PDB file of C-alpha atoms in Angstrom:
ATOM      1  CA  MET T   1      62.599 155.648 110.049  1.00  0.00           C
ATOM      2  CA  THR T   2      61.681 152.900 112.504  1.00  0.00           C
ATOM      3  CA  TYR T   3      60.701 149.402 111.449  1.00  0.00           C
ATOM      4  CA  PRO T   4      58.358 146.793 112.958  1.00  0.00           C
ATOM      5  CA  GLU T   5      59.959 144.748 115.727  1.00  0.00           C
ATOM      6  CA  THR T   6      58.771 141.529 114.093  1.00  0.00           C
ATOM      7  CA  GLN T   7      60.547 142.533 110.899  1.00  0.00           C
ATOM      8  CA  LEU T   8      63.793 143.365 112.710  1.00  0.00           C
ATOM      9  CA  ARG T   9      63.806 139.960 114.434  1.00  0.00           C
ATOM     10  CA  HIS T  10      63.743 138.191 111.077  1.00  0.00           C
ATOM     11  CA  LEU T  11      66.445 140.179 109.317  1.00  0.00           C
ATOM     12  CA  LEU T  12      69.156 138.044 107.722  1.00  0.00           C
ATOM     13  CA  PRO T  13      72.876 138.697 107.037  1.00  0.00           C
ATOM     14  CA  LEU T  14      71.824 139.317 103.444  1.00  0.00           C
ATOM     15  CA  LEU T  15      71.925 142.634 101.568  1.00  0.00           C
ATOM     16  CA  LEU T  16      70.861 143.714  98.123  1.00  0.00           C
ATOM     17  CA  ILE T  17      72.704 146.226  95.932  1.00  0.00           C
ATOM     18  CA  CYS T  18      70.774 147.666  92.980  1.00  0.00           C
ATOM     19  CA  ASP T  19      73.199 148.738  90.271  1.00  0.00           C
ATOM     20  CA  ASN T  20      71.822 151.388  87.880  1.00  0.00           C
ATOM     21  CA  LEU T  21      68.328 149.895  88.004  1.00  0.00           C
ATOM     22  CA  ARG T  22      66.089 152.326  86.146  1.00  0.00           C
ATOM     23  CA  ASP T  23      62.729 150.608  85.719  1.00  0.00           C
ATOM     24  CA  PRO T  24      60.335 151.657  88.519  1.00  0.00           C
ATOM     25  CA  GLY T  25      58.234 148.500  88.280  1.00  0.00           C
ATOM     26  CA  ASN T  26      61.300 146.293  88.599  1.00  0.00           C
ATOM     27  CA  LEU T  27      62.682 148.243  91.537  1.00  0.00           C
ATOM     28  CA  GLY T  28      59.365 148.137  93.374  1.00  0.00           C
ATOM     29  CA  THR T  29      59.066 144.395  92.849  1.00  0.00           C
ATOM     30  CA  ILE T  30      62.660 143.890  93.982  1.00  0.00           C
ATOM     31  CA  LEU T  31      62.046 145.881  97.169  1.00  0.00           C
ATOM     32  CA  ARG T  32      58.965 143.773  97.860  1.00  0.00           C
ATOM     33  CA  SER T  33      61.000 140.578  97.457  1.00  0.00           C
ATOM     34  CA  ALA T  34      63.823 141.971  99.594  1.00  0.00           C
ATOM     35  CA  ALA T  35      61.380 142.704 102.409  1.00  0.00           C
ATOM     36  CA  GLY T  36      59.802 139.273 102.057  1.00  0.00           C
ATOM     37  CA  ALA T  37      63.126 137.467 102.147  1.00  0.00           C
ATOM     38  CA  GLY T  38      64.293 139.369 105.232  1.00  0.00           C
ATOM     39  CA  CYS T  39      67.082 141.451 103.707  1.00  0.00           C
ATOM     40  CA  SER T  40      68.797 143.614 106.284  1.00  0.00           C
ATOM     41  CA  LYS T  41      69.292 146.505 103.854  1.00  0.00           C
ATOM     42  CA  VAL T  42      68.880 147.563 100.220  1.00  0.00           C
ATOM     43  CA  LEU T  43      71.514 149.861  98.702  1.00  0.00           C
ATOM     44  CA  LEU T  44      70.807 151.846  95.533  1.00  0.00           C
ATOM     45  CA  THR T  45      73.664 153.236  93.476  1.00  0.00           C
ATOM     46  CA  LYS T  46      73.559 156.531  91.624  1.00  0.00           C
ATOM     47  CA  GLY T  47      71.654 156.050  88.392  1.00  0.00           C
ATOM     48  CA  CYS T  48      68.879 153.979  89.938  1.00  0.00           C
ATOM     49  CA  VAL T  49      65.307 155.238  89.689  1.00  0.00           C
ATOM     50  CA  ASP T  50      64.102 157.196  92.730  1.00  0.00           C
ATOM     51  CA  ALA T  51      62.945 154.664  95.333  1.00  0.00           C
ATOM     52  CA  TRP T  52      60.078 156.975  96.306  1.00  0.00           C
ATOM     53  CA  GLU T  53      58.798 157.487  92.773  1.00  0.00           C
ATOM     54  CA  PRO T  54      55.021 156.699  92.651  1.00  0.00           C
ATOM     55  CA  LYS T  55      55.350 153.669  90.361  1.00  0.00           C
ATOM     56  CA  VAL T  56      58.037 152.201  92.634  1.00  0.00           C
ATOM     57  CA  LEU T  57      55.815 152.745  95.675  1.00  0.00           C
ATOM     58  CA  ARG T  58      52.875 151.014  94.032  1.00  0.00           C
ATOM     59  CA  ALA T  59      54.926 147.996  92.934  1.00  0.00           C
ATOM     60  CA  ALA T  60      56.623 147.681  96.346  1.00  0.00           C
ATOM     61  CA  MET T  61      53.301 147.316  98.203  1.00  0.00           C
ATOM     62  CA  GLY T  62      54.588 148.750 101.471  1.00  0.00           C
ATOM     63  CA  ALA T  63      58.099 147.297 101.333  1.00  0.00           C
ATOM     64  CA  HIS T  64      59.569 150.763 101.939  1.00  0.00           C
ATOM     65  CA  PHE T  65      58.351 150.462 105.527  1.00  0.00           C
ATOM     66  CA  GLN T  66      59.692 146.928 105.977  1.00  0.00           C
ATOM     67  CA  VAL T  67      63.326 147.126 104.847  1.00  0.00           C
ATOM     68  CA  PRO T  68      65.929 149.934 105.190  1.00  0.00           C
ATOM     69  CA  ILE T  69      66.740 151.591 101.855  1.00  0.00           C
ATOM     70  CA  VAL T  70      69.816 153.738 101.228  1.00  0.00           C
ATOM     71  CA  SER T  71      69.746 155.650  97.941  1.00  0.00           C
ATOM     72  CA  ASN T  72      72.064 157.556  95.617  1.00  0.00           C
ATOM     73  CA  LEU T  73      75.305 155.877  96.662  1.00  0.00           C
ATOM     74  CA  ASP T  74      78.530 156.044  94.673  1.00  0.00           C
ATOM     75  CA  TRP T  75      80.846 153.056  94.539  1.00  0.00           C
ATOM     76  CA  GLU T  76      83.508 154.768  96.636  1.00  0.00           C
ATOM     77  CA  THR T  77      81.251 155.140  99.677  1.00  0.00           C
ATOM     78  CA  LEU T  78      79.049 152.070  99.227  1.00  0.00           C
ATOM     79  CA  PRO T  79      81.436 149.643 101.033  1.00  0.00           C
ATOM     80  CA  SER T  80      81.016 151.629 104.243  1.00  0.00           C
ATOM     81  CA  TYR T  81      77.365 150.502 104.321  1.00  0.00           C
ATOM     82  CA  LEU T  82      78.327 146.816 104.269  1.00  0.00           C
ATOM     83  CA  PRO T  83      78.812 144.815 107.473  1.00  0.00           C
ATOM     84  CA  THR T  84      82.330 143.647 108.273  1.00  0.00           C
ATOM     85  CA  ASP T  85      83.504 140.624 106.244  1.00  0.00           C
ATOM     86  CA  THR T  86      80.659 140.918 103.726  1.00  0.00           C
ATOM     87  CA  ARG T  87      81.230 139.142 100.428  1.00  0.00           C
ATOM     88  CA  VAL T  88      79.702 140.724  97.353  1.00  0.00           C
ATOM     89  CA  TYR T  89      78.183 138.443  94.712  1.00  0.00           C
ATOM     90  CA  VAL T  90      77.153 139.615  91.267  1.00  0.00           C
ATOM     91  CA  ALA T  91      74.027 138.275  89.587  1.00  0.00           C
ATOM     92  CA  ASP T  92      75.369 138.049  86.075  1.00  0.00           C
ATOM     93  CA  ASN T  93      74.276 135.167  83.872  1.00  0.00           C
ATOM     94  CA  CYS T  94      75.922 136.905  80.919  1.00  0.00           C
ATOM     95  CA  GLY T  95      79.446 136.865  82.325  1.00  0.00           C
ATOM     96  CA  LEU T  96      82.291 137.126  79.845  1.00  0.00           C
ATOM     97  CA  TYR T  97      84.237 134.324  81.524  1.00  0.00           C
ATOM     98  CA  ALA T  98      81.299 132.062  82.342  1.00  0.00           C
ATOM     99  CA  GLN T  99      81.888 129.790  79.364  1.00  0.00           C
ATOM    100  CA  ALA T 100      85.528 129.195  80.225  1.00  0.00           C
ATOM    101  CA  GLN T 101      84.982 128.805  83.953  1.00  0.00           C
ATOM    102  CA  MET T 102      81.781 126.756  84.129  1.00  0.00           C
ATOM    103  CA  SER T 103      81.788 124.557  81.048  1.00  0.00           C
ATOM    104  CA  ASN T 104      82.990 124.525  77.483  1.00  0.00           C
ATOM    105  CA  LYS T 105      79.312 124.198  76.564  1.00  0.00           C
ATOM    106  CA  ALA T 106      78.031 126.933  78.852  1.00  0.00           C
ATOM    107  CA  SER T 107      76.418 128.814  75.998  1.00  0.00           C
ATOM    108  CA  ASP T 108      74.238 125.753  75.335  1.00  0.00           C
ATOM    109  CA  HIS T 109      72.589 126.463  78.687  1.00  0.00           C
ATOM    110  CA  GLY T 110      71.978 130.146  78.024  1.00  0.00           C
ATOM    111  CA  TRP T 111      74.718 131.391  80.356  1.00  0.00           C
ATOM    112  CA  VAL T 112      76.200 133.815  77.845  1.00  0.00           C
ATOM    113  CA  CYS T 113      74.217 136.528  76.079  1.00  0.00           C
ATOM    114  CA  GLU T 114      75.470 138.388  73.051  1.00  0.00           C
ATOM    115  CA  ARG T 115      74.125 141.817  74.065  1.00  0.00           C
ATOM    116  CA  ARG T 116      76.256 142.052  77.205  1.00  0.00           C
ATOM    117  CA  LEU T 117      79.261 140.525  75.469  1.00  0.00           C
ATOM    118  CA  SER T 118      79.073 143.236  72.827  1.00  0.00           C
ATOM    119  CA  LYS T 119      79.307 145.891  75.522  1.00  0.00           C
ATOM    120  CA  LEU T 120      82.213 144.127  77.197  1.00  0.00           C
ATOM    121  CA  HIS T 121      84.003 143.717  73.880  1.00  0.00           C
ATOM    122  CA  LYS T 122      83.648 147.492  73.452  1.00  0.00           C
ATOM    123  CA  TYR T 123      85.573 147.982  76.696  1.00  0.00           C
ATOM    124  CA  GLU T 124      88.110 145.431  75.510  1.00  0.00           C
ATOM    125  CA  GLU T 125      88.648 147.269  72.236  1.00  0.00           C
ATOM    126  CA  GLU T 126      89.136 150.531  74.101  1.00  0.00           C
ATOM    127  CA  GLU T 127      91.692 148.823  76.317  1.00  0.00           C
ATOM    128  CA  GLU T 128      93.502 147.473  73.273  1.00  0.00           C
ATOM    129  CA  GLU T 129      93.671 151.001  71.851  1.00  0.00           C
ATOM    130  CA  GLU T 130      95.243 152.156  75.096  1.00  0.00           C
ATOM    131  CA  ASP T 131      97.709 149.279  74.817  1.00  0.00           C
ATOM    132  CA  ASP T 132      98.672 150.511  71.345  1.00  0.00           C
ATOM    133  CA  ARG T 133      99.463 153.886  72.839  1.00  0.00           C
ATOM    134  CA  GLU T 134     101.238 152.432  75.858  1.00  0.00           C
ATOM    135  CA  PRO T 135     103.164 149.246  75.050  1.00  0.00           C
ATOM    136  CA  GLY T 136     103.086 146.724  77.845  1.00  0.00           C
ATOM    137  CA  ALA T 137      99.952 148.162  79.497  1.00  0.00           C
ATOM    138  CA  SER T 138      97.829 145.643  81.379  1.00  0.00           C
ATOM    139  CA  LYS T 139      94.718 144.124  79.807  1.00  0.00           C
ATOM    140  CA  ALA T 140      93.243 143.235  83.182  1.00  0.00           C
ATOM    141  CA  TRP T 141      90.353 145.655  82.730  1.00  0.00           C
ATOM    142  CA  LEU T 142      87.718 143.163  83.873  1.00  0.00           C
ATOM    143  CA  PRO T 143      88.004 141.215  87.140  1.00  0.00           C
ATOM    144  CA  GLU T 144      88.096 137.476  86.499  1.00  0.00           C
ATOM    145  CA  LEU T 145      85.581 136.414  89.113  1.00  0.00           C
ATOM    146  CA  GLU T 146      84.936 132.756  89.711  1.00  0.00           C
ATOM    147  CA  VAL T 147      81.517 131.667  88.486  1.00  0.00           C
ATOM    148  CA  GLN T 148      79.203 129.401  90.455  1.00  0.00           C
ATOM    149  CA  ARG T 149      75.617 128.289  90.214  1.00  0.00           C
ATOM    150  CA  TYR T 150      73.154 130.233  92.322  1.00  0.00           C
ATOM    151  CA  ASP T 151      72.135 127.109  94.267  1.00  0.00           C
ATOM    152  CA  SER T 152      75.684 126.344  95.451  1.00  0.00           C
ATOM    153  CA  ASP T 153      76.498 127.555  98.952  1.00  0.00           C
ATOM    154  CA  TRP T 154      77.396 131.263  99.041  1.00  0.00           C
ATOM    155  CA  THR T 155      76.087 132.372 102.452  1.00  0.00           C
ATOM    156  CA  GLU T 156      78.869 131.135 104.743  1.00  0.00           C
ATOM    157  CA  ALA T 157      79.719 134.810 105.368  1.00  0.00           C
ATOM    158  CA  PRO T 158      77.441 137.890 105.283  1.00  0.00           C
ATOM    159  CA  ALA T 159      76.473 138.296 101.640  1.00  0.00           C
ATOM    160  CA  ALA T 160      75.472 141.177  99.401  1.00  0.00           C
ATOM    161  CA  VAL T 161      73.934 140.467  95.997  1.00  0.00           C
ATOM    162  CA  VAL T 162      74.284 142.938  93.127  1.00  0.00           C
ATOM    163  CA  ILE T 163      71.420 143.170  90.637  1.00  0.00           C
ATOM    164  CA  GLY T 164      72.036 145.196  87.488  1.00  0.00           C
ATOM    165  CA  GLY T 165      69.582 146.997  85.254  1.00  0.00           C
ATOM    166  CA  GLU T 166      68.275 145.223  82.179  1.00  0.00           C
ATOM    167  CA  THR T 167      69.641 147.722  79.673  1.00  0.00           C
ATOM    168  CA  HIS T 168      73.266 147.945  80.759  1.00  0.00           C
ATOM    169  CA  GLY T 169      73.676 145.010  83.123  1.00  0.00           C
ATOM    170  CA  VAL T 170      76.079 145.114  86.052  1.00  0.00           C
ATOM    171  CA  SER T 171      78.782 147.769  86.178  1.00  0.00           C
ATOM    172  CA  LEU T 172      82.527 147.303  86.140  1.00  0.00           C
ATOM    173  CA  GLU T 173      82.604 148.816  89.640  1.00  0.00           C
ATOM    174  CA  SER T 174      80.348 146.057  90.967  1.00  0.00           C
ATOM    175  CA  LEU T 175      82.684 143.399  89.589  1.00  0.00           C
ATOM    176  CA  GLN T 176      85.667 145.138  91.154  1.00  0.00           C
ATOM    177  CA  LEU T 177      83.897 145.291  94.525  1.00  0.00           C
ATOM    178  CA  ALA T 178      83.024 141.614  94.311  1.00  0.00           C
ATOM    179  CA  GLU T 179      86.629 140.746  93.526  1.00  0.00           C
ATOM    180  CA  SER T 180      87.925 142.831  96.441  1.00  0.00           C
ATOM    181  CA  THR T 181      85.611 141.076  98.914  1.00  0.00           C
ATOM    182  CA  GLY T 182      86.225 137.532  97.697  1.00  0.00           C
ATOM    183  CA  GLY T 183      82.824 137.255  96.021  1.00  0.00           C
ATOM    184  CA  LYS T 184      81.808 135.501  92.816  1.00  0.00           C
ATOM    185  CA  ARG T 185      79.373 135.636  89.932  1.00  0.00           C
ATOM    186  CA  LEU T 186      76.090 133.840  90.618  1.00  0.00           C
ATOM    187  CA  LEU T 187      74.555 132.238  87.569  1.00  0.00           C
ATOM    188  CA  ILE T 188      70.943 131.150  87.152  1.00  0.00           C
ATOM    189  CA  PRO T 189      70.964 128.716  84.210  1.00  0.00           C
ATOM    190  CA  VAL T 190      68.197 129.157  81.661  1.00  0.00           C
ATOM    191  CA  VAL T 191      67.273 127.028  78.651  1.00  0.00           C
ATOM    192  CA  PRO T 192      68.709 127.734  75.177  1.00  0.00           C
ATOM    193  CA  GLY T 193      67.131 130.641  73.356  1.00  0.00           C
ATOM    194  CA  VAL T 194      66.347 132.669  76.466  1.00  0.00           C
ATOM    195  CA  ASP T 195      68.466 135.830  76.622  1.00  0.00           C
ATOM    196  CA  SER T 196      68.327 136.402  80.383  1.00  0.00           C
ATOM    197  CA  LEU T 197      65.904 136.712  83.270  1.00  0.00           C
ATOM    198  CA  ASN T 198      64.053 139.856  84.251  1.00  0.00           C
ATOM    199  CA  SER T 199      66.006 141.744  86.925  1.00  0.00           C
ATOM    200  CA  ALA T 200      63.209 141.480  89.486  1.00  0.00           C
ATOM    201  CA  MET T 201      62.817 137.752  88.863  1.00  0.00           C
ATOM    202  CA  ALA T 202      66.558 137.125  89.178  1.00  0.00           C
ATOM    203  CA  ALA T 203      66.711 139.132  92.401  1.00  0.00           C
ATOM    204  CA  SER T 204      63.806 137.193  93.889  1.00  0.00           C
ATOM    205  CA  ILE T 205      65.344 133.835  93.016  1.00  0.00           C
ATOM    206  CA  LEU T 206      68.710 134.747  94.531  1.00  0.00           C
ATOM    207  CA  LEU T 207      67.334 136.342  97.697  1.00  0.00           C
ATOM    208  CA  PHE T 208      65.074 133.432  98.554  1.00  0.00           C
ATOM    209  CA  GLU T 209      67.835 130.966  97.695  1.00  0.00           C
ATOM    210  CA  GLY T 210      70.060 132.856 100.137  1.00  0.00           C
ATOM    211  CA  LYS T 211      67.279 132.678 102.730  1.00  0.00           C
ATOM    212  CA  ARG T 212      66.990 128.918 102.161  1.00  0.00           C
ATOM    213  CA  GLN T 213      70.730 128.402 102.564  1.00  0.00           C
ATOM    214  CA  LEU T 214      70.787 130.392 105.798  1.00  0.00           C
ATOM    215  CA  ARG T 215      67.850 128.401 107.177  1.00  0.00           C
ATOM    216  CA  VAL T 216      69.559 125.110 106.355  1.00  0.00           C
ATOM    217  CA  ARG T 217      72.784 126.311 107.969  1.00  0.00           C
ATOM    218  CA  ALA T 218      70.885 127.360 111.105  1.00  0.00           C
ATOM    219  CA  GLU T 219      69.133 123.976 111.284  1.00  0.00           C
ATOM    220  CA  HIS T 220      72.436 122.123 110.977  1.00  0.00           C
ATOM    221  CA  SER T 221      74.001 124.277 113.699  1.00  0.00           C
ATOM    222  CA  SER T 222      71.045 123.632 115.983  1.00  0.00           C
ATOM    223  CA  ARG T 223      71.213 119.887 115.337  1.00  0.00           C
ATOM    224  CA  ASP T 224      74.959 119.807 115.973  1.00  0.00           C
ATOM    225  CA  GLY T 225      74.469 121.718 119.221  1.00  0.00           C
ATOM    226  CA  ARG T 226      71.926 119.176 120.471  1.00  0.00           C
ATOM    227  CA  CYS T 227      74.249 116.285 119.581  1.00  0.00           C
ATOM    228  CA  HIS T 228      77.000 117.765 121.747  1.00  0.00           C
TER     229      HIS T 228
END
């Protein structure tokens, strides 16, 4: 598929990875935001809803013809679709280690949600059972990614943002990929009592924040060049 020349000129070193995103309305909205922000590519893992499903097409409002979409990827082959030196960041405001890494009062700001923690504790219990069978086995089942706010600088290198589905959240594989590329968790703080943001809303916030950071960096580089 070919894309408009004007669109290609405005592409940014910013990618989006949709991780097991099953709601067609959310995916369509996310694709629309990705096209609007200037994403260079959108990658869909296996388990995501079909990008060409009618409800996705309606919600995307033509985004399919504005941004390259690669579907049905497994985590073993997905890295080959990333530009060299890309860092993978995970949109996960329910991170297990967010409270310890950001603040001892992180939960007061809605950074930890019980639903995702329950799932992660399930993995932890399974790991403990394995430890019972194999004394001395490692408990490092979950990568301990550093957590940072979404509005802190994270676009110094080409960046890929992972958005998980609302039912299961981000996958363990996405966290492992982020760890292997030197990425982090990106947290969007919400007020107490709010479980988490809608996947499409979180994706839009992060993509346009990335666009803003890249614009600011380009303006600084241009200003520095004129000074010299």
